[in-house]
Coordinates of C-alpha atoms in Angstrom, one line a residue:
X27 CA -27.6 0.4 -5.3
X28 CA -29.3 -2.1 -3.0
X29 CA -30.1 -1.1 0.2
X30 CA -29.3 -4.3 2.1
X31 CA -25.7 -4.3 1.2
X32 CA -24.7 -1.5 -0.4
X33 CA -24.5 -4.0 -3.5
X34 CA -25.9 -3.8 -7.2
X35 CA -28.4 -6.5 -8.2
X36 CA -30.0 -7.1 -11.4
X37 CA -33.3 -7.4 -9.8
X38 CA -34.8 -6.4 -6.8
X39 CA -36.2 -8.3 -4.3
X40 CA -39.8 -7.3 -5.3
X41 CA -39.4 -8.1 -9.0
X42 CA -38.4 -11.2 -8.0
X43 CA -41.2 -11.7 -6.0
X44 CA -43.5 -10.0 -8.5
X45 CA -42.5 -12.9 -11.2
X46 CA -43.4 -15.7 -8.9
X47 CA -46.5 -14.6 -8.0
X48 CA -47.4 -14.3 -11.2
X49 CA -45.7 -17.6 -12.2
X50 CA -47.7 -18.9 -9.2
X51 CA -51.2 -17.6 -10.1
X52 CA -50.6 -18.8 -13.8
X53 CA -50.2 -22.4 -13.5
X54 CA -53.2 -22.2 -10.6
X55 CA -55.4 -19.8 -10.8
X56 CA -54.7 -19.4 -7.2
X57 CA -53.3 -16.8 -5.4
X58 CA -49.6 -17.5 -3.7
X59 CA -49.8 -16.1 0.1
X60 CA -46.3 -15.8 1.7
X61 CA -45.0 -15.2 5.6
X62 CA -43.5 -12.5 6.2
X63 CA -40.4 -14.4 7.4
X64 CA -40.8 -16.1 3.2
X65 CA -40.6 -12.4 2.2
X66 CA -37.7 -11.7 4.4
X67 CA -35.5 -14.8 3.1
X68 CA -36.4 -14.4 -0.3
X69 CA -35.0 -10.8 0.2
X70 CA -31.9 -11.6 1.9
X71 CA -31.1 -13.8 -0.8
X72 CA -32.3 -11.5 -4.1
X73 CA -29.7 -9.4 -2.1
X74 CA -26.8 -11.9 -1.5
X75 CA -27.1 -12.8 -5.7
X76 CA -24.3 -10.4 -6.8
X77 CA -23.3 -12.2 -9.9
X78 CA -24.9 -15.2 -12.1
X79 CA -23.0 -17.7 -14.1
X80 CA -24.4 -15.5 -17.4
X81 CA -23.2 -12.3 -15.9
X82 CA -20.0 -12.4 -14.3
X83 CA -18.1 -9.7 -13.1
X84 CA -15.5 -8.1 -15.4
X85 CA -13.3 -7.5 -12.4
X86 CA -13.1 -8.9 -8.6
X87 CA -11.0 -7.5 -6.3
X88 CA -9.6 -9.7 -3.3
X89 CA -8.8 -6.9 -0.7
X90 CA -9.9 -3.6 -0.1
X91 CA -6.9 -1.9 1.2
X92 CA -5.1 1.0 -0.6
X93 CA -4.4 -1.4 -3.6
X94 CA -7.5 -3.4 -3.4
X95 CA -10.0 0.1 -3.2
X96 CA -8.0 1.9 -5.8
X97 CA -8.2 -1.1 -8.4
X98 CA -11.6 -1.8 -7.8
X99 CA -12.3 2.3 -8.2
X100 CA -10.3 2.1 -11.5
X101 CA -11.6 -1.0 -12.8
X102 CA -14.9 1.0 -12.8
X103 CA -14.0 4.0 -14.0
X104 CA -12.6 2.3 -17.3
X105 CA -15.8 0.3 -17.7
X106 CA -15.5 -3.2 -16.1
X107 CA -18.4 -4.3 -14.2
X108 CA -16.4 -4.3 -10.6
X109 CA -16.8 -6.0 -7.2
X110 CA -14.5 -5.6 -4.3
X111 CA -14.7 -8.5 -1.7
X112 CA -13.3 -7.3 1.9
X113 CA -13.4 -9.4 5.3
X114 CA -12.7 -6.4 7.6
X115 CA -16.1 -5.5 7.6
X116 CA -14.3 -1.4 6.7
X117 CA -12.4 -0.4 3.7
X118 CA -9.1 0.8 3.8
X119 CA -7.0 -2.3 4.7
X120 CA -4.4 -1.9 7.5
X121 CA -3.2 1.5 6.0
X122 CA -6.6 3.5 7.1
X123 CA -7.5 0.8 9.8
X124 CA -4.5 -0.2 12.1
X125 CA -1.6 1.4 9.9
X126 CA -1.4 4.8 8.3
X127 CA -3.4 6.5 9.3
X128 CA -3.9 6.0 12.8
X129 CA -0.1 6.2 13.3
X130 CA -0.3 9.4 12.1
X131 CA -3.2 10.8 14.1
X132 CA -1.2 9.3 17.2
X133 CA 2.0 10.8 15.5
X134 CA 0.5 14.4 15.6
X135 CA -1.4 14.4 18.0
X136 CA 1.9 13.4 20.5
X137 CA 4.1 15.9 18.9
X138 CA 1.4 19.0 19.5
X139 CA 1.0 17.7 23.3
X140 CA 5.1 17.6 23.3
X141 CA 5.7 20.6 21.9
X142 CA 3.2 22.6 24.4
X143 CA 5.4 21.2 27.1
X144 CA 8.5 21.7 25.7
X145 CA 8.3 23.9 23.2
X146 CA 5.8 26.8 23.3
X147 CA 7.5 28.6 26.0
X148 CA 10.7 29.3 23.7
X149 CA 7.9 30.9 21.6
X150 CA 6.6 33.6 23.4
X151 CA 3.5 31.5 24.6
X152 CA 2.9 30.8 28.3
X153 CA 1.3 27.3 28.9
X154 CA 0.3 26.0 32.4
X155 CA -1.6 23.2 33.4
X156 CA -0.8 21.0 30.6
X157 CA -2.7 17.0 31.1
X158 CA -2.8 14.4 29.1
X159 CA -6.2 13.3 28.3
X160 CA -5.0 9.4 26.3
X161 CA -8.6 8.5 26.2
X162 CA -9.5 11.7 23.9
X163 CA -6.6 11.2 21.6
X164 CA -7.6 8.1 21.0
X165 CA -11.1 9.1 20.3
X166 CA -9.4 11.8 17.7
X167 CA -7.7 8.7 16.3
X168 CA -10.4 6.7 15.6
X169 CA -12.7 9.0 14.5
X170 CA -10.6 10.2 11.6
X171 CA -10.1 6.1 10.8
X172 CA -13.9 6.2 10.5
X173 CA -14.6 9.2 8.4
X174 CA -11.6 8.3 6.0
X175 CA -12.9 4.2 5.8
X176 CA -17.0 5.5 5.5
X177 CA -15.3 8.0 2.8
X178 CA -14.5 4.6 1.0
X179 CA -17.6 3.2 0.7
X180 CA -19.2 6.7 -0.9
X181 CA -15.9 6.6 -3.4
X182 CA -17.4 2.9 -4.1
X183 CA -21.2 4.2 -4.5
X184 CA -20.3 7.0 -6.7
X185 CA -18.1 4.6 -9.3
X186 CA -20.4 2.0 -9.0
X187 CA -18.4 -0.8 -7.4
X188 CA -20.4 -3.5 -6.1
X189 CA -18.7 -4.4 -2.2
X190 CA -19.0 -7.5 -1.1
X191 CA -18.0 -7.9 3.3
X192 CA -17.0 -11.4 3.7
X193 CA -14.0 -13.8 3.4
X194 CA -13.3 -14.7 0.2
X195 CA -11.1 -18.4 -1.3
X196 CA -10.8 -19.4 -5.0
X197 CA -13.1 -22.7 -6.2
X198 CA -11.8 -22.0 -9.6
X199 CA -9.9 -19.6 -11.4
X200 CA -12.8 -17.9 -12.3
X201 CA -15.4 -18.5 -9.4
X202 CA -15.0 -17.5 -5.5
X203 CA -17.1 -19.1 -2.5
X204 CA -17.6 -16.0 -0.1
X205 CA -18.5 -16.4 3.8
X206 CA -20.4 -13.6 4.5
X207 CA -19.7 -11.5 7.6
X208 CA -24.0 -11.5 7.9
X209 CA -24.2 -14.8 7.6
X210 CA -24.7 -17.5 5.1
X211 CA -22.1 -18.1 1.7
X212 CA -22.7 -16.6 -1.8
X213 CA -20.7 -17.3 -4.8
X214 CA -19.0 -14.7 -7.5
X215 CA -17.7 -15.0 -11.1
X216 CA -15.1 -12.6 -12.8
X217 CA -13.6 -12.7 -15.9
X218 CA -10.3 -11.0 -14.3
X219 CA -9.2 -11.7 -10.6
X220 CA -7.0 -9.0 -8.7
X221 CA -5.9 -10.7 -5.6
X222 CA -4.5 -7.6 -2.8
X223 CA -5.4 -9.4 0.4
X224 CA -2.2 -7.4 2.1
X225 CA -0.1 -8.2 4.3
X226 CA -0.3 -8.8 8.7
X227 CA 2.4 -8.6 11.3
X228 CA 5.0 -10.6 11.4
X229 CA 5.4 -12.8 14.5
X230 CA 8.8 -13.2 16.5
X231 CA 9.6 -17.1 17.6
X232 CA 8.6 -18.0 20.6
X233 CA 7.1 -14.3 22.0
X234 CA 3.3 -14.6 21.6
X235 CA 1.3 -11.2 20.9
X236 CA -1.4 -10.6 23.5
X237 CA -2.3 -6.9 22.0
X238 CA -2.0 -5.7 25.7
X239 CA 1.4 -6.2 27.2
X240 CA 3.1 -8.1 24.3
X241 CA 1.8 -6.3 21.6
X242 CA 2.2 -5.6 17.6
X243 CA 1.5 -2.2 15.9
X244 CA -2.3 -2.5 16.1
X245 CA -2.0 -2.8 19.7
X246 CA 0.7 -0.1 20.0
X247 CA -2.2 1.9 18.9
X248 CA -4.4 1.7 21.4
X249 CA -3.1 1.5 24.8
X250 CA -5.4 2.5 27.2
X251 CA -2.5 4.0 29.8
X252 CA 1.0 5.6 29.2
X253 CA 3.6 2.7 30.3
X254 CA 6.7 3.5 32.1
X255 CA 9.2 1.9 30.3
X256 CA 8.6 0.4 26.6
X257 CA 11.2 -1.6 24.6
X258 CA 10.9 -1.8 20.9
X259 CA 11.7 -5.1 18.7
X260 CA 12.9 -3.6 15.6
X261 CA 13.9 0.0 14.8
X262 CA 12.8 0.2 11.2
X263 CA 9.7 2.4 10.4
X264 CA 6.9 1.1 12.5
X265 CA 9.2 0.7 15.6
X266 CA 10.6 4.5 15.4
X267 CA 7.3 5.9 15.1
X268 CA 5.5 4.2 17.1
X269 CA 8.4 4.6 19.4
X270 CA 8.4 8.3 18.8
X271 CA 4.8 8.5 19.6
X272 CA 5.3 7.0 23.7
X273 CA 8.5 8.7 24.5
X274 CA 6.6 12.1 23.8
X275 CA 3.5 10.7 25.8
X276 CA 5.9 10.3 28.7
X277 CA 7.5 6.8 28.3
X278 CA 11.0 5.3 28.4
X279 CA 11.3 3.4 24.9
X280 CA 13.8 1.5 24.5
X281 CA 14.4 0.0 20.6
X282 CA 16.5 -3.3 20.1
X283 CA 17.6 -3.6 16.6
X284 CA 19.8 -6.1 15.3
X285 CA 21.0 -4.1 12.5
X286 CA 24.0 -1.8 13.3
X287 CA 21.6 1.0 11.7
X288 CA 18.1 1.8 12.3
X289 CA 15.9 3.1 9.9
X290 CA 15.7 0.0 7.6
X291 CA 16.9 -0.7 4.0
X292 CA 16.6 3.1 1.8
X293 CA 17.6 5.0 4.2
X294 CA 21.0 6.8 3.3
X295 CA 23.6 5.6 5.7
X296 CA 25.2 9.3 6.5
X297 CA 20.9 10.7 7.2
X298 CA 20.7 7.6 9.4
X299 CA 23.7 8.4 11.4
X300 CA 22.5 12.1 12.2
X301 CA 18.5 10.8 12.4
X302 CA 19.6 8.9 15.6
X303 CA 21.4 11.4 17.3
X304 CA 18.7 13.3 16.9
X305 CA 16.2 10.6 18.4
X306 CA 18.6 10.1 21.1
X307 CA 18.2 13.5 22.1
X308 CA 14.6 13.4 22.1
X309 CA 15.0 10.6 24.5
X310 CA 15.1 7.5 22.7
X311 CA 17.5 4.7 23.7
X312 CA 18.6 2.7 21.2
X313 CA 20.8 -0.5 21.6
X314 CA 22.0 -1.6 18.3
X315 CA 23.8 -4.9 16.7
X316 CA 21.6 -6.5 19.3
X317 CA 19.7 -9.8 19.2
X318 CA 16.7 -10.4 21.0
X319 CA 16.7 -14.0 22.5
X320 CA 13.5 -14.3 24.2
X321 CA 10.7 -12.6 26.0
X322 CA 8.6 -13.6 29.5
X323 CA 5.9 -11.7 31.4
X324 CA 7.1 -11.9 34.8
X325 CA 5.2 -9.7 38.1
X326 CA 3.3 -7.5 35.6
X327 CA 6.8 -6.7 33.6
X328 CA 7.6 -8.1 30.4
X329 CA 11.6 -9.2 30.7
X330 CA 13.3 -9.6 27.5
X331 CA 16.6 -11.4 27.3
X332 CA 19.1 -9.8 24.7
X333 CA 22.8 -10.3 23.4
X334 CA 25.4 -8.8 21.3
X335 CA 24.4 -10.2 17.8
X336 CA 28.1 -11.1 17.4
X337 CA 27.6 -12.9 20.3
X338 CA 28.4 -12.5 24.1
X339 CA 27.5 -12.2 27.2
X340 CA 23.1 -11.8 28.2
X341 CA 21.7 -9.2 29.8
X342 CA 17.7 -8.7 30.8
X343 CA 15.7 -5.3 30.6
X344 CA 12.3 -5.2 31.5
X345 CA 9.4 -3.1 31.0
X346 CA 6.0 -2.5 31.0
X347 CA 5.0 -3.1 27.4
X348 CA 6.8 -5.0 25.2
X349 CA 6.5 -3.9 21.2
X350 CA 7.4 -6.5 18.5
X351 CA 8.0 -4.5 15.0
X352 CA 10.5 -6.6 13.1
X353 CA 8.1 -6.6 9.5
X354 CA 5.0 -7.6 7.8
X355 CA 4.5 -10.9 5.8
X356 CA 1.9 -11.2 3.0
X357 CA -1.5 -12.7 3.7
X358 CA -2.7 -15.7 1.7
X359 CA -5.0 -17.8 4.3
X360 CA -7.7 -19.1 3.6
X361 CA -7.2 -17.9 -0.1
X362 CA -7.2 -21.4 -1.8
X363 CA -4.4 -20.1 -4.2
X364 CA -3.0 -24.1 -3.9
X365 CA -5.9 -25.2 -5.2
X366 CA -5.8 -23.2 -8.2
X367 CA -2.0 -23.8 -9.0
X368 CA -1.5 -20.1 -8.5
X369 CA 2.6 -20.4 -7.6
X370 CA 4.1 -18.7 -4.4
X371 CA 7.7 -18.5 -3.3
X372 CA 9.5 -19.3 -0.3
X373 CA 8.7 -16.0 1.8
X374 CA 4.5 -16.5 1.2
X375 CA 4.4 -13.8 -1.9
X376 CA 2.4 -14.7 -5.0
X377 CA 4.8 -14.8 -8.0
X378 CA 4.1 -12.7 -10.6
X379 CA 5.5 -10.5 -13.8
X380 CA 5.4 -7.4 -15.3
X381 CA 1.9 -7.3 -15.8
X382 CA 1.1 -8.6 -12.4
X383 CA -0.5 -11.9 -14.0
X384 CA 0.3 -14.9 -11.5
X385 CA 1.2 -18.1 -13.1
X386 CA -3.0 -18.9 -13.2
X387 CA -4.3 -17.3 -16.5
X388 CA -6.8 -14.2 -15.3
X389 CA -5.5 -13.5 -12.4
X390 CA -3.4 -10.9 -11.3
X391 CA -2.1 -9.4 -7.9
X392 CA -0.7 -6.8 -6.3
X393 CA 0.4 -5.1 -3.0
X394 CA 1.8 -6.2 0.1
X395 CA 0.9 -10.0 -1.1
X396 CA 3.8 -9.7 -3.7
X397 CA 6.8 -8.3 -4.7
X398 CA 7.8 -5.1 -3.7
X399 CA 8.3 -2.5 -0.7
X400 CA 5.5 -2.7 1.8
X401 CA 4.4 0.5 1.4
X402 CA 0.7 1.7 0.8
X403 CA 1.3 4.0 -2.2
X404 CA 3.2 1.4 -4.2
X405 CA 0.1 -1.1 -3.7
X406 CA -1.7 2.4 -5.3
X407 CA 0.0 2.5 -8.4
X408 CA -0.1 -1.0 -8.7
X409 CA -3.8 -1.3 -8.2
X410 CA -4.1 1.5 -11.0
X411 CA -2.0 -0.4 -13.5
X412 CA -3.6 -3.5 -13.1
X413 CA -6.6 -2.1 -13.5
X414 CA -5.2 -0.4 -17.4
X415 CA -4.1 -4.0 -18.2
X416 CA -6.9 -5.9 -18.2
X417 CA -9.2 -2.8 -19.5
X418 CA -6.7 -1.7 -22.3
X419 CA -3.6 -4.3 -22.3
X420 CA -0.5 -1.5 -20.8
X421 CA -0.2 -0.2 -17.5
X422 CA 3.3 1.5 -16.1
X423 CA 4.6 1.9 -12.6
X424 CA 8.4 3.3 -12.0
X425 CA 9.8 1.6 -9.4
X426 CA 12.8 3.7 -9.2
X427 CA 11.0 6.4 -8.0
X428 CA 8.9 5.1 -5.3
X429 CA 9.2 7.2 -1.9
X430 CA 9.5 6.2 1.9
X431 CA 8.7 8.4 4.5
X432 CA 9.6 8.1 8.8
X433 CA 7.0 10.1 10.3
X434 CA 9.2 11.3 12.9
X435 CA 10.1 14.6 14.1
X436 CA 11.9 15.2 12.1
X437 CA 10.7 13.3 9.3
X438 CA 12.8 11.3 6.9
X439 CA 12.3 10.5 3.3
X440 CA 13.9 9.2 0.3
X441 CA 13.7 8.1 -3.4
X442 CA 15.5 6.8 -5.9
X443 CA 19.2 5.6 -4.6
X444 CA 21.3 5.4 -1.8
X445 CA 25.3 6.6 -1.9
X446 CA 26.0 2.5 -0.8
X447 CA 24.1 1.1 -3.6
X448 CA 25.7 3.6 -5.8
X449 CA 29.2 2.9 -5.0
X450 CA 28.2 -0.8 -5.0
X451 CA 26.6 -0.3 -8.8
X452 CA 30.0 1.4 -10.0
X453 CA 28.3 4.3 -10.8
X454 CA 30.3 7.9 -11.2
X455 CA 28.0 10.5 -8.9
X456 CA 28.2 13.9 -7.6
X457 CA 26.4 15.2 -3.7
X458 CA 24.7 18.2 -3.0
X459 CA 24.0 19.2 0.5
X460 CA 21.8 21.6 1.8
X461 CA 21.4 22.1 5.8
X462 CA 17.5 23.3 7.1
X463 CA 19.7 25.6 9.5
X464 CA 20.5 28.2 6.4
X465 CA 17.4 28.0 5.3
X466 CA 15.3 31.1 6.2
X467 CA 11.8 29.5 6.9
X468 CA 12.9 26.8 8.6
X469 CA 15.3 29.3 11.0
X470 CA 12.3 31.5 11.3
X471 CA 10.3 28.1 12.6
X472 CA 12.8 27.3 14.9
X473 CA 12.9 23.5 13.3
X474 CA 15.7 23.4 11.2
X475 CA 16.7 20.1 12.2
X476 CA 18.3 18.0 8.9
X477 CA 19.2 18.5 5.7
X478 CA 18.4 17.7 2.1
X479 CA 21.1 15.5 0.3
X480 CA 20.9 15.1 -3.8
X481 CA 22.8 12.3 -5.6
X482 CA 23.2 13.1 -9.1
X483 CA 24.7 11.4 -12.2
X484 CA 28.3 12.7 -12.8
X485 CA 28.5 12.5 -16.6
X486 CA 24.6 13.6 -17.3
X487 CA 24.1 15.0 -13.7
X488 CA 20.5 13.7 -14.0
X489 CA 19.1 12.9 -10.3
X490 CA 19.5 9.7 -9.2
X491 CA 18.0 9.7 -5.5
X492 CA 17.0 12.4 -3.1
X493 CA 17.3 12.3 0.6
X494 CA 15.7 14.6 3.0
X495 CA 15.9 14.9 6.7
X496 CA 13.9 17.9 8.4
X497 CA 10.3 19.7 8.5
X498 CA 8.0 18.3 5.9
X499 CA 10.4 15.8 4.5
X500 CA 7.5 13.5 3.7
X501 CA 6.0 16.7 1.2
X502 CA 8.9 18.0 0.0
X503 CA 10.0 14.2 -1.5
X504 CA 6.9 14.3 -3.9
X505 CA 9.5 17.7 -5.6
X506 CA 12.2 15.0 -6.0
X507 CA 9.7 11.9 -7.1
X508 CA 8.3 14.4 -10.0
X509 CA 11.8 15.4 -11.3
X510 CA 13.2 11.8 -11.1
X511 CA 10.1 10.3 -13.0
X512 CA 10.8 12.9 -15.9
X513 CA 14.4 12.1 -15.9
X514 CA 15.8 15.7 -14.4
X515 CA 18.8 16.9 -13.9
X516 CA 20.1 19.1 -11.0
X517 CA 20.6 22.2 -13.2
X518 CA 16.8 21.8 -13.9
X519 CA 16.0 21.9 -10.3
X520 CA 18.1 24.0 -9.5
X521 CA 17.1 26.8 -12.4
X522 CA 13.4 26.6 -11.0
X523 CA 12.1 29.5 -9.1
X524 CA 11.0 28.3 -5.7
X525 CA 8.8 30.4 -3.0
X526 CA 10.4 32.9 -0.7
X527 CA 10.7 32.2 2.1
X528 CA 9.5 28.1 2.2
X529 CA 11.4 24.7 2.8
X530 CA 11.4 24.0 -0.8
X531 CA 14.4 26.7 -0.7
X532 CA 16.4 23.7 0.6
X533 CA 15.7 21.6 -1.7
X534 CA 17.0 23.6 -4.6
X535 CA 19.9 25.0 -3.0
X536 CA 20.8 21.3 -2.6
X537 CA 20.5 20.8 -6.1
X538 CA 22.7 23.8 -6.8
X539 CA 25.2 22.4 -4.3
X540 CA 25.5 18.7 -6.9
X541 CA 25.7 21.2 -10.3
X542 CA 27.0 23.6 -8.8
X543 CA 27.2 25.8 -5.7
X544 CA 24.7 26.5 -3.3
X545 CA 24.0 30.5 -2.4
X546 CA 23.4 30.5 1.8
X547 CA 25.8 27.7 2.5

């Protein structure tokens, strides 16, 4: 590894330097004497070579986010010469950076502080003097964001993937001009391009983010004081969490959704139902089948104008901080993808087929950028099959069995099909339900909360989709991902032993309840 950049070159700096000094003293029988500003330009550029026109890269990776890293990791392992060209100056993409993982920090970090003021008292433990400190919790945040992204770079190091920092846009189908983040403009060749640039927030008309007041996720992340009141544009994932997260730090969040559920598309109807009752308990208002018409900061508030979205009569709330979480949109700026013919359709994704090749020979992609649930592990998966196809020719992702996951309290997560898309698909099924209040951990924890709800084929009664509602929802999904991918049935679940006393309990009992009957409910 080269020193300057963290980048494999075939020849040092002081080879190269060796050769022309001898080239030099060979043709003049003179010795070549160079500044030591020479020496420091030839160096810089020895270490800004990364590939030659005779030695391209097997494989370059656009993007080093969860599908970008992992591909590029991959890639290596099977062989190909690898590079991995990110302009965020940190691996990890939005997931580890502004997404994921810093949600989560926030998410549990919020819910420990909630539950010593609400909570611990109920539990035999006597609290006093409970504070706030918002500037050390964001200090917790960001240090796991840096430990997780510096992990990245010594995953690269150890597989021997070459990372590039700078911007990155296609010259040819084969060749891309990168702008540096030190400075100055290099050029790479692969044989295979993987583009997984990601995606970015999408923007509402006419409200303009300022990351302070007005903001988007990233800034949601990193507010420097609790506001009093915060109103929520969009009640899918990002907007319940990061909802979730201010309510328990002490503010009044109010989410505007359009929809008539919140939640977003996956989530079982009758789960969704319960899930905001239980939010509204927490303290969440939510107004529902409600359009958002425009947005003004006004005397330090922001007011936001809102109507029925059948229509009807407007009415203005304001608050302090104003939260715009209606999606993401796939990034292709600056990417030059028109100059290459690579073909896009009419929401910004890069078209592609079943072995993620784009319509321009060589070039693949993946992610957020194309089709596909926004959703870090899918990129993943994809990242690693793309990888197989251009080292071996097959790669295989199932996306029947993908998970989501709300990061709530109580989390939420689901695979495989909904009851509405089932009815919708004709298809005969059976339900099993299982409540977290018989089970005997969960009672024991005093967070029984939810339930665990199994569709199951009628005829075969293999599994079909899995939704879960309660304590470790987003852990106890991977049970029903892992049954689903080898084509279960209920019975199977069902007739394997599970830990006594543990949440897993629910799960099987729910899939005695679709074969069968349940035993504690």
């Amino acid at each position: 590894m080269s020193s300057c950049t963290g980048i494999s070159v075939s020849l040092s700096w002081l080879v190269i330097l060796h050769i022309m000094l001898r080239l030099h003293r060979a043709a003049t029988h003179t010795p070549l004497r160079l500044s030591k500003t020479a020496i420091h330009i030839l160096r810089i550029r020895a270490c800004r070579g990364f590939a030659t026109g005779s030695q391209p890269y097997d494989t370059i990776v656009i993007g080093g986010g969860p599908g970008g890293y992992v591909a590029a990791i991959k890639a290596a392992q099977l062989g190909l010469r690898t590079a991995c060209i990110e302009k965020r100056g940190s691996l990890g993409g939005t997931c580890l950076n502004v997404g994921c993982i810093p949600s989560k920090a926030m998410l549990n970090n919020s819910h420990l502080y909630h539950q010593t003021q609400h909570d611990l008292k109920a539990r035999g433990i006597d609290v006093s003097g409970v504070q706030l400190n918002l500037s050390q919790m964001l200090k917790a945040k960001d240090s796991s964001v840096t430990a997780l992204t510096k992990g990245i770079e010594t995953l690269f190091k150890q597989n021997k993937v070459d990372y590039i920092k700078g911007e990155a846009t296609f010259e040819s189908a084969t060749r891309l001009s990168v702008n540096l983040l030190d400075g100055g403009q290099s050029e790479v060749e692969g044989k295979n391009i993987i583009i997984a640039t990601g995606s970015e927030v999408t923007p509402f008309p006419g409200i303009e983010i300022d990351e302070s007041q007005i903001v988007s996720s990233t800034g949601a992340l990193d507010l420097q004081k609790v506001p009093e009141k915060m109103i929520v544009i969009g009640g899918g994932i990002i907007g319940l969490e990061m909802g979730s997260v201010w309510s328990r730090l002490g503010s009044e969040v109010t989410v505007v959704e359009f929809l008539p559920f919140i939640g977003g598309p996956g989530l079982d109807e009758e789960l969704g139902k319960q899930f905001q009752k239980i939010l509204k308990k927490q303290g969440l208002i939510f107004k529902t089948n409600t359009k958002v018409l425009s947005a003004e900061k006004i005397g330090g508030k922001v007011q936001v104008k809102v109507e029925s979205a059948k229509g009807g009569a407007e009415e203005t709330i304001d608050a302090d901080v104003l939260l715009v979480a209606i999606g993401r949109r796939p990034v292709t700026k600056n990417l030059g993808l028109e100059k290459i013919g690579v073909e896009m359709d009419n929401k910004g994704r890069v078209v592609i087929d079943d072995q993620y090749n784009t319509s321009v020979q060589g070039i693949k992609c993946i992610g957020d950028v194309t089709f596909g649930p926004m959703l870090a592990h899918k990129a993943e998966e994809e990242g690693i099959a793309a990888a197989e196809f251009i080292a071996t020719g097959h790669g295989h992702v199932n996306y029947g069995v993908i998970p989501s996951v709300i990061y709530t309290h109580p989390e939420v997560a689901w695979v495989g099909k909904t009851e509405q898309e089932l009815k919708n698909e004709g298809v005969k099924y059976k339900v099993g339900r299982f409540p977290f209040a018989a089970n005997s951990r969960a009672k024991t924890n005093k967070d029984s909360e939810g339930s665990v709800k199994f569709l199951a084929e009628a005829e075969t009664d293999r599994v079909l989709g899995v939704h879960i509602m309660g304590p470790c929802a987003g852990e106890l999904i991977a049970s029903a991902s892992l049954a689903m991918e080898y084509s279960a049935s209920s019975e199977d679940i069902a007739r394997t032993c599970h830990a006594h006393p543990t949440l897993s309990e629910a799960f099987k009992e729910a899939a005695m309840a679709a074969y069968s009957s349940p035993i504690h409910f």
